[in-house]
């Protein structure tokens, strides 16, 4: 598109939507909205063409169901992927407007908690770029992930009212609304030929679709994200006319609650009825939409499994399975066997965790009264599955009870997925092995071929080309621009591993990026960072399994050491944290408070503050990560081995040249292999050692007692910091320590010291950085969606 064409579109839009005729008088906010609208319309047209091409080739398409999509901002990435950022910059410059200022006006679309939701967003980008016809389904939460404010170390949550600035990306389609039914009773009758199912006295909620688009990079592909908003179906006129105002209006408020707010828990279930209603709302509306689209194209449903692949991302949208059964049985009149065969061939499932607190189970009574027909279908899947599994496992009732969909008064979402889906995948090599040995061991024996691995990937252009222009230019000067299309080409950088001049340039780019980040921090918080210190970064959700407190204990140990060795020549360090805690997760909030108090103690101590600093960044988000990654020098990935399914933050750091300091957990193992293990700072127990220690009976005190530093650090904390007590953390570590922080503490200090020593040799450190970038290509979302397409979806690119 030429400058003139974009200029005209912008003018037309400002005129028709904002009644602005003189562009010089348009505000930045009007410019942002107009440009976003223009981009959205371009993408909508492009998507239409892409889908016409897909149907023209009789192509199969992918529907990706996920309760979360952590999209971040859209304007910059869409302009960039469309190749319009340069043109837009010039057009706006004519009116004295800076494009980068407009970017800052956009709120993050924070419709997710962390890694899970970001993965969905990265896959929409990957599918669009590789021309795979894909559509995401989720919920249009009026309030996304809360905004975090830290007041005197304590996290406070503020509502994320994102729609005023985010709505320009959404287009509603009320004519495609779907009715979703809750509660009531099911009546069955038999007319001699057919069973009739009648659902009575239910409450209706309307699901209104809102569409957003994601551009591929230099491709014909565009992904669509359809977000459902809940609306009351209108006033119950019968009740209203009888003067029963309360019950006439009751449905209104409860119905619209469904899409009001995202549940802010990461890797933890809460078991609330509203959450179950959200899950069915998403599942029911999406399945209805998929079936309607299919029928509009083909006119019949038999070929659904040949034309449609549905990916269930984590168990949250599991109810799409019984919902499709319901449509095929009750609305299309299929036999159970025929319907079940179609359903099995359509659905695939991705597991994201093996931690028991995150495995979804619903109380049977709540489930049955909320979703009576869906319950009947799940119970029938369970009855038939038990029969079949009893035959297969020769009457091993214990095993069958364990594998069943319903047991101990609960509906088990993961077992529904494992039994029904034709594919079950984990998200890193290690995690995919663990699920075969633990949670799904019996299902693995039952259907081994269904078990697969697809290691996660990231939209690498967002975190390299769009966020780190200096590094992008340096890479391009060395290996050309092929890496912009195919991340595997980053491997060509490895030939510069012994090129002193290049390594120095790499170090200079990092230093410049640290200055830019430090300026941003100064401007927004007033905090001053020493850009010659090592930037050691841990940003991710706050969770005990991720072990932010292990990092903090080491900082406390360094602090005590520096007090004892005032003249020591040390590598100065800046430890940067960013993490939101689930609002009801008390221990996580205490850990934030601990990190902040530690930072304050250090800041107020002139003897150490030039050598050590802790920065707690408030409100970590996608946009914050884009600012931070280019400036990071060490990537802290220190979860207890066997707990982090993959991680994707680890990949963003690697891509930006920060070596990992980590355990052999999740995708860290593949990161170490790709970078070379000499370019990875490994520490801690291995998964097998963790299991063994647990079997043996883990006693944290046995690790503390013979470690002087551990004793000193825990004593120091126990006395209180900044006038605050942290006894709960200390007691937890001494008595339970569920994620074995104390068992890994000594080895963590060893590797931290090794990092410091290595950093003194800047050539060596830059070489490690280079080889991390060179090895990071495999962690691209383009590669990951390609594997899903070939091995699971059986979908081909449309080019
Ligand atoms: C990438 C990302 C995550 C995932 O980080 P992990 O370290 O893999 O848990 C979480 N939140 C945001 C905002 C991200 O961009």
PDB file of C-alpha atoms and ligand atoms in Angstrom, residues 70 113-115 118 463 539-541 546 620-622 625 637 644 647-650 652, ligand 1:
ATOM      1  CA  UNK A  70      -2.964 -12.694  26.332  1.00  0.00           C
ATOM      2  CA  UNK A 113      -2.988 -14.797  33.207  1.00  0.00           C
ATOM      3  CA  UNK A 114       0.433 -15.664  31.816  1.00  0.00           C
ATOM      4  CA  UNK A 115       2.090 -18.351  29.717  1.00  0.00           C
ATOM      5  CA  UNK A 118       0.278 -15.875  25.683  1.00  0.00           C
ATOM      6  CA  UNK A 463      10.314 -10.004  20.764  1.00  0.00           C
ATOM      7  CA  UNK A 539       9.682 -12.134  35.327  1.00  0.00           C
ATOM      8  CA  UNK A 540       6.691 -14.495  35.281  1.00  0.00           C
ATOM      9  CA  UNK A 541       3.628 -15.169  37.451  1.00  0.00           C
ATOM     10  CA  UNK A 546       8.627 -20.970  40.168  1.00  0.00           C
ATOM     11  CA  UNK A 620       4.298  -7.127  34.554  1.00  0.00           C
ATOM     12  CA  UNK A 621       2.553  -7.494  31.176  1.00  0.00           C
ATOM     13  CA  UNK A 622       3.266  -8.364  27.549  1.00  0.00           C
ATOM     14  CA  UNK A 625       8.196  -7.870  28.656  1.00  0.00           C
ATOM     15  CA  UNK A 637      14.267 -20.085  35.137  1.00  0.00           C
ATOM     16  CA  UNK A 644       7.175 -26.100  34.871  1.00  0.00           C
ATOM     17  CA  UNK A 647       7.884 -22.007  29.971  1.00  0.00           C
ATOM     18  CA  UNK A 648       7.929 -19.498  27.124  1.00  0.00           C
ATOM     19  CA  UNK A 649       9.480 -16.557  28.946  1.00  0.00           C
ATOM     20  CA  UNK A 650      12.719 -18.564  28.860  1.00  0.00           C
ATOM     21  CA  UNK A 652      12.084 -14.692  24.861  1.00  0.00           C
TER      22      UNK A 652
HETATM   23  C1  LIG B   1       5.799 -14.887  28.128  1.00  0.00           C
HETATM   24  C2  LIG B   1       4.971 -14.367  29.244  1.00  0.00           C
HETATM   25  C3  LIG B   1       4.659 -15.187  30.331  1.00  0.00           C
HETATM   26  C4  LIG B   1       5.180 -16.593  30.470  1.00  0.00           C
HETATM   27  O1  LIG B   1       6.345 -16.582  31.254  1.00  0.00           O
HETATM   28  P1  LIG B   1       6.942 -17.915  31.893  1.00  0.00           P
HETATM   29  O2  LIG B   1       8.264 -17.493  32.402  1.00  0.00           O
HETATM   30  O3  LIG B   1       7.056 -18.916  30.781  1.00  0.00           O
HETATM   31  O4  LIG B   1       6.005 -18.344  32.955  1.00  0.00           O
HETATM   32  C5  LIG B   1       3.891 -14.657  31.359  1.00  0.00           C
HETATM   33  N1  LIG B   1       3.436 -13.386  31.311  1.00  0.00           N
HETATM   34  C6  LIG B   1       3.723 -12.573  30.288  1.00  0.00           C
HETATM   35  C7  LIG B   1       3.216 -11.169  30.310  1.00  0.00           C
HETATM   36  C8  LIG B   1       4.496 -13.029  29.218  1.00  0.00           C
HETATM   37  O5  LIG B   1       4.751 -12.198  28.187  1.00  0.00           O
END
